[in-house]
CSV table of C-alpha atoms and ligand atoms in Angstrom, one decimal:
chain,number,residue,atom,x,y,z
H,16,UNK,CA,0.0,0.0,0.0
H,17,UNK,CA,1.0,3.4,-1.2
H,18,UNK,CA,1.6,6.3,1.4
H,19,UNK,CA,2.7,9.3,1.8
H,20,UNK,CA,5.1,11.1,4.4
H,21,UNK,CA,5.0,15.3,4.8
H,22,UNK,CA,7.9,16.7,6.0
H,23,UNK,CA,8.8,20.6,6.5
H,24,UNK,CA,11.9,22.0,4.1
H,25,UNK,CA,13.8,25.2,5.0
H,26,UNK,CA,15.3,26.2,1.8
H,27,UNK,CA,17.7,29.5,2.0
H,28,UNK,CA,16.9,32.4,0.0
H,29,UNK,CA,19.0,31.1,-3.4
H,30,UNK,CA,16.9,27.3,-3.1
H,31,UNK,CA,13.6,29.6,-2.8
H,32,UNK,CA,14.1,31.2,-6.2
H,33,UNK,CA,15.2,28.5,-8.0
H,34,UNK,CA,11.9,27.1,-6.3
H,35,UNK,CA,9.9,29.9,-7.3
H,36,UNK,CA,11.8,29.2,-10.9
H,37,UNK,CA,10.4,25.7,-11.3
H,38,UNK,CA,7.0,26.4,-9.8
H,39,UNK,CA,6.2,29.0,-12.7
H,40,UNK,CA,7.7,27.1,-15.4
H,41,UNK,CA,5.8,23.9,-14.5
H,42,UNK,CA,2.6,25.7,-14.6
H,43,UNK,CA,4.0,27.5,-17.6
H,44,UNK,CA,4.4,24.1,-19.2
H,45,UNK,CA,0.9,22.8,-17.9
H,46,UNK,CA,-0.9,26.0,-19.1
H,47,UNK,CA,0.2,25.6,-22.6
H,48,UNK,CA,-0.9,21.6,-22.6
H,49,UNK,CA,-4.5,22.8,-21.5
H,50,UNK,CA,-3.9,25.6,-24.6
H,51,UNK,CA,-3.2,22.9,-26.9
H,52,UNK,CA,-5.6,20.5,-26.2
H,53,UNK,CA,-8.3,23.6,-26.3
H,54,UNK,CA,-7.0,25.3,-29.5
H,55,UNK,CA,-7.5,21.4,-30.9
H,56,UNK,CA,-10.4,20.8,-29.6
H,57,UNK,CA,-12.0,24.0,-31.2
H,58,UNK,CA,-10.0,23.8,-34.4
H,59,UNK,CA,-12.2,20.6,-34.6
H,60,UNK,CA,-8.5,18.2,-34.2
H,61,UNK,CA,-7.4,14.7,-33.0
H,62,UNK,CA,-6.1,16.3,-29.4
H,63,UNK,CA,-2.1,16.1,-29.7
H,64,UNK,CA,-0.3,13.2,-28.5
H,65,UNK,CA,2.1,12.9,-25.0
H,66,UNK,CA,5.5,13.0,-27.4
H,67,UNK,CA,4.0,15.8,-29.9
H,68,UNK,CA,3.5,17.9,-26.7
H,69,UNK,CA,6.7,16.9,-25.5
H,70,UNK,CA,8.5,17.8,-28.3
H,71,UNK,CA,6.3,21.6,-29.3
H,72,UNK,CA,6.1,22.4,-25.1
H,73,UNK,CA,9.4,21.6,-24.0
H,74,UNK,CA,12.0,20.8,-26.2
H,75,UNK,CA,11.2,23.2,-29.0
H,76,UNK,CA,10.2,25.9,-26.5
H,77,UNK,CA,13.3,26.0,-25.0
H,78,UNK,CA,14.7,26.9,-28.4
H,79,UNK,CA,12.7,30.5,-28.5
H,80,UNK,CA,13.0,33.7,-27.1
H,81,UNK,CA,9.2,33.4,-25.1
H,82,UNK,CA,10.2,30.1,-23.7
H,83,UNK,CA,13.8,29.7,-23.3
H,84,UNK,CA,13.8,30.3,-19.5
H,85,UNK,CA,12.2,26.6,-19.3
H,86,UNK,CA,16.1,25.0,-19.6
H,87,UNK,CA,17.1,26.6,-16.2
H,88,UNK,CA,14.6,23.6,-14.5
H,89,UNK,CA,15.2,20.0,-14.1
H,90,UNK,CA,13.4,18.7,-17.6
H,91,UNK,CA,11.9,15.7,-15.5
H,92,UNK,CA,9.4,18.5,-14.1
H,93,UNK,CA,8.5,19.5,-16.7
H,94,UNK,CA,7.7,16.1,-18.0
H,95,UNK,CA,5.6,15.6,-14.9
H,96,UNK,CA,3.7,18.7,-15.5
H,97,UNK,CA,2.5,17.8,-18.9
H,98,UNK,CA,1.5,13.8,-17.1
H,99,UNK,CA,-0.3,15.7,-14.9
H,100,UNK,CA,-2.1,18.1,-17.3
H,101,UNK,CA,-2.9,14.4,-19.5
H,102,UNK,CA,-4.2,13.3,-15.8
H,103,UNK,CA,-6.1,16.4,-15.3
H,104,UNK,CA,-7.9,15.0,-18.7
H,105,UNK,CA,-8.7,11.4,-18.4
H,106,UNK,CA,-10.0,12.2,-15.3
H,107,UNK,CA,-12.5,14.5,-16.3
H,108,UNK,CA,-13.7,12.6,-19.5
H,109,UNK,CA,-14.2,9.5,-17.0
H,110,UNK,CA,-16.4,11.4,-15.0
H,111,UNK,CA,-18.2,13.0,-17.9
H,112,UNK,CA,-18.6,9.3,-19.0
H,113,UNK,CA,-19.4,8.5,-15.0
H,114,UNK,CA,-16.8,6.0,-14.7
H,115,UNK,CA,-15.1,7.5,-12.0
H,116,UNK,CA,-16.5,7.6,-8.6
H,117,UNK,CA,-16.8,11.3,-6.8
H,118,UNK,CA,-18.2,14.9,-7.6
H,119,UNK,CA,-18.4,15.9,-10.9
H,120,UNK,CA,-15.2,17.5,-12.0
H,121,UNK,CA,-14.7,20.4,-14.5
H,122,UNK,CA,-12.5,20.4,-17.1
H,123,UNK,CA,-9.0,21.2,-16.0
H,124,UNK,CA,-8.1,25.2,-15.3
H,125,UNK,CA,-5.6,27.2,-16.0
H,126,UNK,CA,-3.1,27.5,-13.1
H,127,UNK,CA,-2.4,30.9,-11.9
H,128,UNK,CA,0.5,32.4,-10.1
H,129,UNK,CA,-1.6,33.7,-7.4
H,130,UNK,CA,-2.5,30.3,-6.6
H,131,UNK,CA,-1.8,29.8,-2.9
H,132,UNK,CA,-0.8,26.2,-3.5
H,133,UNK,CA,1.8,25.8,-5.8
H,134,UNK,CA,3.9,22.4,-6.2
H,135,UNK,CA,6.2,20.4,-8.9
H,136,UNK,CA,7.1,17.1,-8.8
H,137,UNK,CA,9.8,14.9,-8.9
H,138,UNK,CA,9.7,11.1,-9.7
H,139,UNK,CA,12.1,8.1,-9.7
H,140,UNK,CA,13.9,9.1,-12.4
H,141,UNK,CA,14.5,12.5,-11.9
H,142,UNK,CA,18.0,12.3,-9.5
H,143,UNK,CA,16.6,13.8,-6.7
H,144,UNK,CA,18.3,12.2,-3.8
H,145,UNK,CA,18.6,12.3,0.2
H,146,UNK,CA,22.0,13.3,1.2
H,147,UNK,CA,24.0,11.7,4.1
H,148,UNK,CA,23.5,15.1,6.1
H,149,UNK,CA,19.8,14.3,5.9
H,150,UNK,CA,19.2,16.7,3.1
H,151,UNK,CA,16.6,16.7,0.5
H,152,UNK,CA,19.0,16.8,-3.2
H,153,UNK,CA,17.0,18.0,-5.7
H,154,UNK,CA,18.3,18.9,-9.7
H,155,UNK,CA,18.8,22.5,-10.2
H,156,UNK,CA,17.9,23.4,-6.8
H,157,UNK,CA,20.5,22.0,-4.6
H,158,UNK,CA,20.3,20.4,-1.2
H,159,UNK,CA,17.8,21.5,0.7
H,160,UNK,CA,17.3,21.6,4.6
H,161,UNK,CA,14.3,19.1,6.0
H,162,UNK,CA,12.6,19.0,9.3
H,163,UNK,CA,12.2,15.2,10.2
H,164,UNK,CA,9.6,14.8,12.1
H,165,UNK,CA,9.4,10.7,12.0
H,166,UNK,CA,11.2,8.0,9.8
H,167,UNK,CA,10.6,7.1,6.7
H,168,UNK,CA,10.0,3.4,6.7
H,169,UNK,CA,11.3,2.6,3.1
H,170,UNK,CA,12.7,4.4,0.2
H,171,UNK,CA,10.4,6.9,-1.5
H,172,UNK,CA,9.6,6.9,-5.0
H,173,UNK,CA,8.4,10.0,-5.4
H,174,UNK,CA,8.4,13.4,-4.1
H,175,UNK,CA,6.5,16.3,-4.4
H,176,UNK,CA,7.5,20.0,-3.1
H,177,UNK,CA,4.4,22.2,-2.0
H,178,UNK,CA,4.5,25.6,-0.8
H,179,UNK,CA,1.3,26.5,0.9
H,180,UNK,CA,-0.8,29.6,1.7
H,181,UNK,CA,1.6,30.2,4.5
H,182,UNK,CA,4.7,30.3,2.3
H,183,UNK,CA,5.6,27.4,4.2
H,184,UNK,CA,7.7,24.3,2.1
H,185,UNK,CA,7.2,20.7,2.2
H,186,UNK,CA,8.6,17.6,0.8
H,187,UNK,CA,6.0,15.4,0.4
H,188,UNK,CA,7.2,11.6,0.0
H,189,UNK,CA,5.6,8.5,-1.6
H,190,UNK,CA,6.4,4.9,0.1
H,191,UNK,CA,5.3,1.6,-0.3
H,192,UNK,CA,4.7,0.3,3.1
H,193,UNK,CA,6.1,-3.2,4.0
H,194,UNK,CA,3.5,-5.6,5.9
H,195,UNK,CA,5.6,-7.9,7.3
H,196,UNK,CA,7.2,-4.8,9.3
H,197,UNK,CA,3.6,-3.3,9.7
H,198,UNK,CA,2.7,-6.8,11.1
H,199,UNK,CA,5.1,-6.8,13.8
H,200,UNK,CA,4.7,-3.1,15.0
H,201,UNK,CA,1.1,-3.9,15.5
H,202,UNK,CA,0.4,-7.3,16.3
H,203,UNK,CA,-2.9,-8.8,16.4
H,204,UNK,CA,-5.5,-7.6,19.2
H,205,UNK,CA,-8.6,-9.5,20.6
H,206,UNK,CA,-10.8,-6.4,21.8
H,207,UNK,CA,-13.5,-4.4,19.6
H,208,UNK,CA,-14.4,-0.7,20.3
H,209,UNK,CA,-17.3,1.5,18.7
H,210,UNK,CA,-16.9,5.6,18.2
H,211,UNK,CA,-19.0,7.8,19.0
H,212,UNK,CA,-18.7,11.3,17.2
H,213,UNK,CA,-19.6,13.0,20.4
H,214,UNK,CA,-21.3,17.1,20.2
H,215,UNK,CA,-19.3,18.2,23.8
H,216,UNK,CA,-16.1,15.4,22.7
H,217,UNK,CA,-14.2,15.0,20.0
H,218,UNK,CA,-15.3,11.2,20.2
H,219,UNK,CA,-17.1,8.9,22.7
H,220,UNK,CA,-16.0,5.4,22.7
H,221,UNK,CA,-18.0,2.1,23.9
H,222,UNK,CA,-15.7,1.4,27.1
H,223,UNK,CA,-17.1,4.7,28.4
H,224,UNK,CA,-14.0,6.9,27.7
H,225,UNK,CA,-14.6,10.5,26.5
H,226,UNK,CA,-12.1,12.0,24.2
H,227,UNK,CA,-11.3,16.1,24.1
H,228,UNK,CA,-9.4,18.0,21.7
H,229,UNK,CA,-6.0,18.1,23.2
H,230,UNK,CA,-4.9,21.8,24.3
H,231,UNK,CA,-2.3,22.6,21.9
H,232,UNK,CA,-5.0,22.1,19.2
H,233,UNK,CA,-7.5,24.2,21.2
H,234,UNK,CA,-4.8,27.3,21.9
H,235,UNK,CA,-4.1,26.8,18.2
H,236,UNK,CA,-8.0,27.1,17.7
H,237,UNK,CA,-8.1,30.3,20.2
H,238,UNK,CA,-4.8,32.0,18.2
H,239,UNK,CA,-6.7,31.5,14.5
H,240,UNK,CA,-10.5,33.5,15.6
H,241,UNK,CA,-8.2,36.1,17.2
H,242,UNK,CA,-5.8,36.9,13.9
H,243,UNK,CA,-10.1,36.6,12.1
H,244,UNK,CA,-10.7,39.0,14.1
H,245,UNK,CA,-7.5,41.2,13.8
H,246,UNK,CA,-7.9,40.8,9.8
H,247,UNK,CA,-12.0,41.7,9.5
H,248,UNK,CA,-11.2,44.9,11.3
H,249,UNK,CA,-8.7,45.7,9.0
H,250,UNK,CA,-9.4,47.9,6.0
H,251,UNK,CA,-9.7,46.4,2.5
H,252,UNK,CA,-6.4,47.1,0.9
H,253,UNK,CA,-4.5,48.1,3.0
H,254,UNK,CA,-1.1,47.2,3.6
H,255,UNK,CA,-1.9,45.8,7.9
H,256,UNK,CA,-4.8,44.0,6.2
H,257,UNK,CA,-1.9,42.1,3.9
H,258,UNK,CA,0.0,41.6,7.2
H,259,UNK,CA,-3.0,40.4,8.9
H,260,UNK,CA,-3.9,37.8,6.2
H,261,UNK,CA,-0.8,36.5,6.6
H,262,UNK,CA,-1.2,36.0,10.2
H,263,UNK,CA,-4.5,34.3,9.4
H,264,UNK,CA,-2.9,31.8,6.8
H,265,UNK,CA,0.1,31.0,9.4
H,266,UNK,CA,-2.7,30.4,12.1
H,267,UNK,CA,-4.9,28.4,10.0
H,268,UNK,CA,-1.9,26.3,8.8
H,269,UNK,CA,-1.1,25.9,12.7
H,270,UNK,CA,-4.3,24.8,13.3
H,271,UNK,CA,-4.4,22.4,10.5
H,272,UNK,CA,-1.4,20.6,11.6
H,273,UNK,CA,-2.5,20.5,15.0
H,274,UNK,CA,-5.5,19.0,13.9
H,275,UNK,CA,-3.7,16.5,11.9
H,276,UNK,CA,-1.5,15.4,14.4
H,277,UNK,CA,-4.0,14.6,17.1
H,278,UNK,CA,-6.3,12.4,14.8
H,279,UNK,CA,-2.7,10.8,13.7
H,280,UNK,CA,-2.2,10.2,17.3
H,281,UNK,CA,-5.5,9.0,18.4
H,282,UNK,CA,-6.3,6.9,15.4
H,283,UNK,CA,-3.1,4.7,15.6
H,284,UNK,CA,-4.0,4.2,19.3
H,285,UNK,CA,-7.5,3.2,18.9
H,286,UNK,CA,-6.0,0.5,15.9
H,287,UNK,CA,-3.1,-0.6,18.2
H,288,UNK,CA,-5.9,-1.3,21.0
H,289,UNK,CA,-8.3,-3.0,18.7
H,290,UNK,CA,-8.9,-5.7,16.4
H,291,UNK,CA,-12.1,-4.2,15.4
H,292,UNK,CA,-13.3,-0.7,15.2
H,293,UNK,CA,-17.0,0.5,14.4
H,294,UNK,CA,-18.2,4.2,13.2
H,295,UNK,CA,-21.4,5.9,12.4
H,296,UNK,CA,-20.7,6.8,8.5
H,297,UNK,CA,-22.1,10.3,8.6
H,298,UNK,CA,-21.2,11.1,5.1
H,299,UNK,CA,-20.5,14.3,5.2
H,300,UNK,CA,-21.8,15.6,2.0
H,301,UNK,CA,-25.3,15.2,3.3
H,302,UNK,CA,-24.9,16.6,6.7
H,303,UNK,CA,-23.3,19.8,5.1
H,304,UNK,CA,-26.7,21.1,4.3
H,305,UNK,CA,-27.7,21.0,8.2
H,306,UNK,CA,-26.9,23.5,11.1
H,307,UNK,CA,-24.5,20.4,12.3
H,308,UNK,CA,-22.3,20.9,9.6
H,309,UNK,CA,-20.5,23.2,11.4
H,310,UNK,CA,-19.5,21.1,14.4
H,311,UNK,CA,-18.9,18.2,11.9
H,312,UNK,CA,-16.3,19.9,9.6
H,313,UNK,CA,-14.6,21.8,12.7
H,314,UNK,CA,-13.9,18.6,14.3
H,315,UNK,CA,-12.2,17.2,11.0
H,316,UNK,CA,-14.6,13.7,11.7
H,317,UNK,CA,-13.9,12.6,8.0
H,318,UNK,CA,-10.7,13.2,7.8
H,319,UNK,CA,-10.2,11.1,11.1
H,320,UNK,CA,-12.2,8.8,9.9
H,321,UNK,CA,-10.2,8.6,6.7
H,322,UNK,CA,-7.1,7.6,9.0
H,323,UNK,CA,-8.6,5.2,10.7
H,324,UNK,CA,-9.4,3.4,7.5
H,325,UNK,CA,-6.4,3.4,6.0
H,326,UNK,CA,-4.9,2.6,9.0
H,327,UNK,CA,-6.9,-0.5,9.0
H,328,UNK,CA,-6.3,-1.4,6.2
H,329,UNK,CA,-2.7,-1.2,6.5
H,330,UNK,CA,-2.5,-3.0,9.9
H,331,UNK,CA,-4.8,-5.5,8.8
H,332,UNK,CA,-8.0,-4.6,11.1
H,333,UNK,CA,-11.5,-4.2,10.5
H,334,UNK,CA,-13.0,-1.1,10.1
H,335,UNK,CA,-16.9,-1.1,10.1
H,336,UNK,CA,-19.2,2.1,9.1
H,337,UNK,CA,-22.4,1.5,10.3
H,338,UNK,CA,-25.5,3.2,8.5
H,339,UNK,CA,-26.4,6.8,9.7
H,340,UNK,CA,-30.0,6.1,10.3
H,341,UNK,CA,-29.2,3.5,12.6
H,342,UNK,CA,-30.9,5.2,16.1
H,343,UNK,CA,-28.1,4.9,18.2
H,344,UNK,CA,-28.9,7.5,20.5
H,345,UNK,CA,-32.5,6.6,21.6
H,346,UNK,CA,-32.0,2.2,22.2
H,347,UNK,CA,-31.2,1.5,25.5
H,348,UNK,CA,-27.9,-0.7,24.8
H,349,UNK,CA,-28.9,-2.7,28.0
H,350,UNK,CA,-32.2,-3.9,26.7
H,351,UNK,CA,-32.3,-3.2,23.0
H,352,UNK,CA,-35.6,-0.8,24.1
H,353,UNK,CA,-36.2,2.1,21.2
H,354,UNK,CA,-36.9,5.1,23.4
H,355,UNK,CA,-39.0,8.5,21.8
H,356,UNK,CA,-36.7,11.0,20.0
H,357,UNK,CA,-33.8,12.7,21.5
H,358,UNK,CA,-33.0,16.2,20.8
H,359,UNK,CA,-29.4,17.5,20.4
H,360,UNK,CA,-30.0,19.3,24.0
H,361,UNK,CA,-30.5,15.9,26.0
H,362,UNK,CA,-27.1,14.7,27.4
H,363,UNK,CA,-28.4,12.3,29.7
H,364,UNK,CA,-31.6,9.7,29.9
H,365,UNK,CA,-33.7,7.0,31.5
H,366,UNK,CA,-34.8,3.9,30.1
H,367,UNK,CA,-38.7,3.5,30.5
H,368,UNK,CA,-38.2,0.2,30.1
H,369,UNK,CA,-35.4,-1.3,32.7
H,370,UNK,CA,-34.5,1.7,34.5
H,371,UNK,CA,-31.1,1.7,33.1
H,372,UNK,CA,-29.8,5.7,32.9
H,373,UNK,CA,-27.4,6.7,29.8
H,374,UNK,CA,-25.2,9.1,29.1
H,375,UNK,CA,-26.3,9.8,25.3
H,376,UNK,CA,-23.0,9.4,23.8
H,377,UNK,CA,-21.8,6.4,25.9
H,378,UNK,CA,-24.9,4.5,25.0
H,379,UNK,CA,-24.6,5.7,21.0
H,380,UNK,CA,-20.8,4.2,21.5
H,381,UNK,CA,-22.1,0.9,22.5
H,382,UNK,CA,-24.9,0.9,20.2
H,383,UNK,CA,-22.6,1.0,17.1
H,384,UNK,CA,-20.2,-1.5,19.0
H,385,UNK,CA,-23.6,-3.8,18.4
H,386,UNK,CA,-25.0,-2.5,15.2
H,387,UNK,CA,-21.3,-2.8,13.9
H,388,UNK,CA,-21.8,-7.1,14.8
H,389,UNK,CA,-18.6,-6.0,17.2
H,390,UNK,CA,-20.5,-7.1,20.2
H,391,UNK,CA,-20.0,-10.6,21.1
H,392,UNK,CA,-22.6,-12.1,24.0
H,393,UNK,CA,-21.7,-14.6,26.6
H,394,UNK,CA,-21.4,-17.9,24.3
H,395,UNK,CA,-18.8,-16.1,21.7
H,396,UNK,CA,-21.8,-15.7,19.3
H,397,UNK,CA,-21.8,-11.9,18.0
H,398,UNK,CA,-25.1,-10.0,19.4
H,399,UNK,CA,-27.1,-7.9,17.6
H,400,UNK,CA,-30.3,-6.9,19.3
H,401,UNK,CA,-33.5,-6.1,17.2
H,402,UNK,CA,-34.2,-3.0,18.6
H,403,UNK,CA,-31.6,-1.4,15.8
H,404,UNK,CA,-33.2,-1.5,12.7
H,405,UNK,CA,-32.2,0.6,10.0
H,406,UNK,CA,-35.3,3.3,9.8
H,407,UNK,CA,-35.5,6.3,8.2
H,408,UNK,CA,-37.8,8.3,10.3
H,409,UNK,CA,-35.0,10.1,12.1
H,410,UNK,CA,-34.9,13.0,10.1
H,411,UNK,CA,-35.7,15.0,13.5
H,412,UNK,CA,-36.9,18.3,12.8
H,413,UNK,CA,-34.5,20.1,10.5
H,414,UNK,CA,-36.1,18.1,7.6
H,415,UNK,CA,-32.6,16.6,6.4
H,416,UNK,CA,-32.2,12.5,6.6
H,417,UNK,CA,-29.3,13.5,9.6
H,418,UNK,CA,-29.6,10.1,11.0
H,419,UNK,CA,-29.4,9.5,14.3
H,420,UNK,CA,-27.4,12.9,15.6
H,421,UNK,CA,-31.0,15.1,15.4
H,422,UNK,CA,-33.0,12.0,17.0
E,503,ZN,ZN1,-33.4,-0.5,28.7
């Protein structure tokens, strides 16, 4: 399985503009393959081959006075430009032919230099190289400084430099992982947990344990609405509002990585612990429309989920989603008992039917334990009462199917 593994760069102020060089010229090169396959296209033409483009983009343009600036970059970016441009396009003819899965994509844009992202990318072939100093070697750029942050456990095959909205640099690397050492780090576990996404926790799992943001992610939080609120109070362009959305970029990008690091964290603990791990599968594209969107995007649940499934995948666990208009929060988990509806507001209930009181998250936890089949009853056999059926009332009262989070 393929990976990949983000690590910061620090290049000095020469590496930065020969950076800056190969950034521009590798969206030069992909602007003019979009060009070409539109002037064809309207010119009513077979769309030009990989090697004609090639040859008219890179090694001919290098020859003229417009384009000649192209030969002060590695070549082998250039190539990958015009790969990804051709990407760009098979792409979006499968999904206009709706053989590939996902939103609808457009046809592929011009890239802009304003473009907060910008990136260029350098593949096996291209003699990039880590040095013995621990340095990232890349052609016509030189060796650039790199921020380790964990090891790499094999030999990249690719990498690909980003600099963000934040001017920040990465490197990020592609690896194949190697089960036999991902089988060893994590060897097999016999318990089963279900995940709550909790409203007043981050998550809620089935052995009762509540899970908070950590603080460095919520002082990251705090930091990010103050530089908002620095920047809306600044006026429109003006040179402290360019300073402030700066600050705003640098705080977001803080907050981002904090993010990222705590559902790194947390997701490879829950996977070392268990064997089996069960979710609600909110799918977030339908809860967007609903005043819980909020709460769900800020708390990153997809992306954590994400993690956990291809950490799963990678360690060899299971990884169940369990429908979202399963009513976790209103069945009693101790009798299978399908209480009335619960609004958002109620944290804590009864049972009318053994007494048993719940806290609303806990109980949704074990629920999807259950639901998941993750629950396994005195004689080994897996339990699955019948008070979980999959209904579809639960739309509560927003008028959105938002499972059971509005019941
Ligand atoms: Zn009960």
């Amino acid at each position: 399985m393929q990976l990949r593994y983000a690590f910061r760069l620090y290049p000095d102020a020469g590496q930065q503009t020969a950076l800056a060089k190969a950034f521009g010229c590798a969206r030069v090169v992909f602007n003019d393959a979009v060009r070409a396959r539109e002037d064809a296209r309207r010119a009513g033409q077979p769309f030009p081959t990989a090697g004609q483009l090639s040859r008219k983009l890179i090694t001919e343009a290098k020859q003229t006075k417009e384009r000649c600036w192209l030969g002060e970059v590695s070549a082998v970016v250039l190539q990958q430009s015009l790969r990804d441009a051709e990407t760009a396009y098979r792409n979006f003819f499968a999904s206009l032919k709706g053989t590939r899965k996902g939103p609808r994509l457009g046809a592929p844009r011009l890239k802009s230099r304003k473009d907060t992202r910008q990136s260029i990318r350098f593949t096996a072939n291209a003699r990039w190289s880590i040095t013995d100093g621990g340095r990232l070697n890349l052609p016509k750029i030189g060796a650039v400084k790199v921020k380790w942050s964990r090891r790499l456990p094999s030999t990249p095959s690719s990498v690909t430099v980003i600099r963000d909205a934040a001017s920040r640099f990465f490197a990020s690397f592609v690896i194949d992982t190697d089960p036999a050492a991902d089988a060893t780090a994590m060897p097999d576990s016999d318990q089963s947990i279900g995940i709550d996404l909790g409203l007043t926790h981050f998550a809620v799992l089935s052995t009762r344990e509540k899970i908070d943001s950590p603080r460095f992610l919520r002082r990251a939080e705090k930091k990010l609405k103050k530089a908002q609120r620095e920047l809306s109070r600044k006026q429109k362009g003006s040179k402290n509002r360019e300073k402030a959305r700066v600050k705003v970029a640098r705080a977001h990008a803080k907050v981002t990585d904090a993010r990222r690091e705590f559902h790194h964290q947390l997701s490879t603990r829950l996977i070392r612990e268990n064997q089996a791990i069960a979710v609600e599968d909110l799918s977030v594209a339908g809860l967007a429309r609903t005043r819980l969107a909020k709460s769900v995007h800020d708390a990153g649940w997809s992306q954590f989920v994400a993690m956990l499934e291809y950490k799963a995948k990678r360690y060899g666990r299971t990884l169940v989603k369990i429908g979202r208009f399963e009513p976790t929060s209103r069945t009693c988990h101790a009798c299978g008992a399908v209480d009335g509806p619960k609004p958002l507001s109620v944290r804590e209930w009864t049972c009318r039917v053994c007494g048993t009181v719940h806290d609303r998250d806990t109980n949704a936890a074990i629920n999807i334990k259950t639901a998941a089949g993750l629950a396994v009853s005195a004689c080994g056999a897996p339990v699955r009462p019948g008070g979980i059926p999959a209904q579809r009332e639960e739309t509560g009262s927003l008028g959105f199917p938002t499972g059971n989070r509005a019941a």
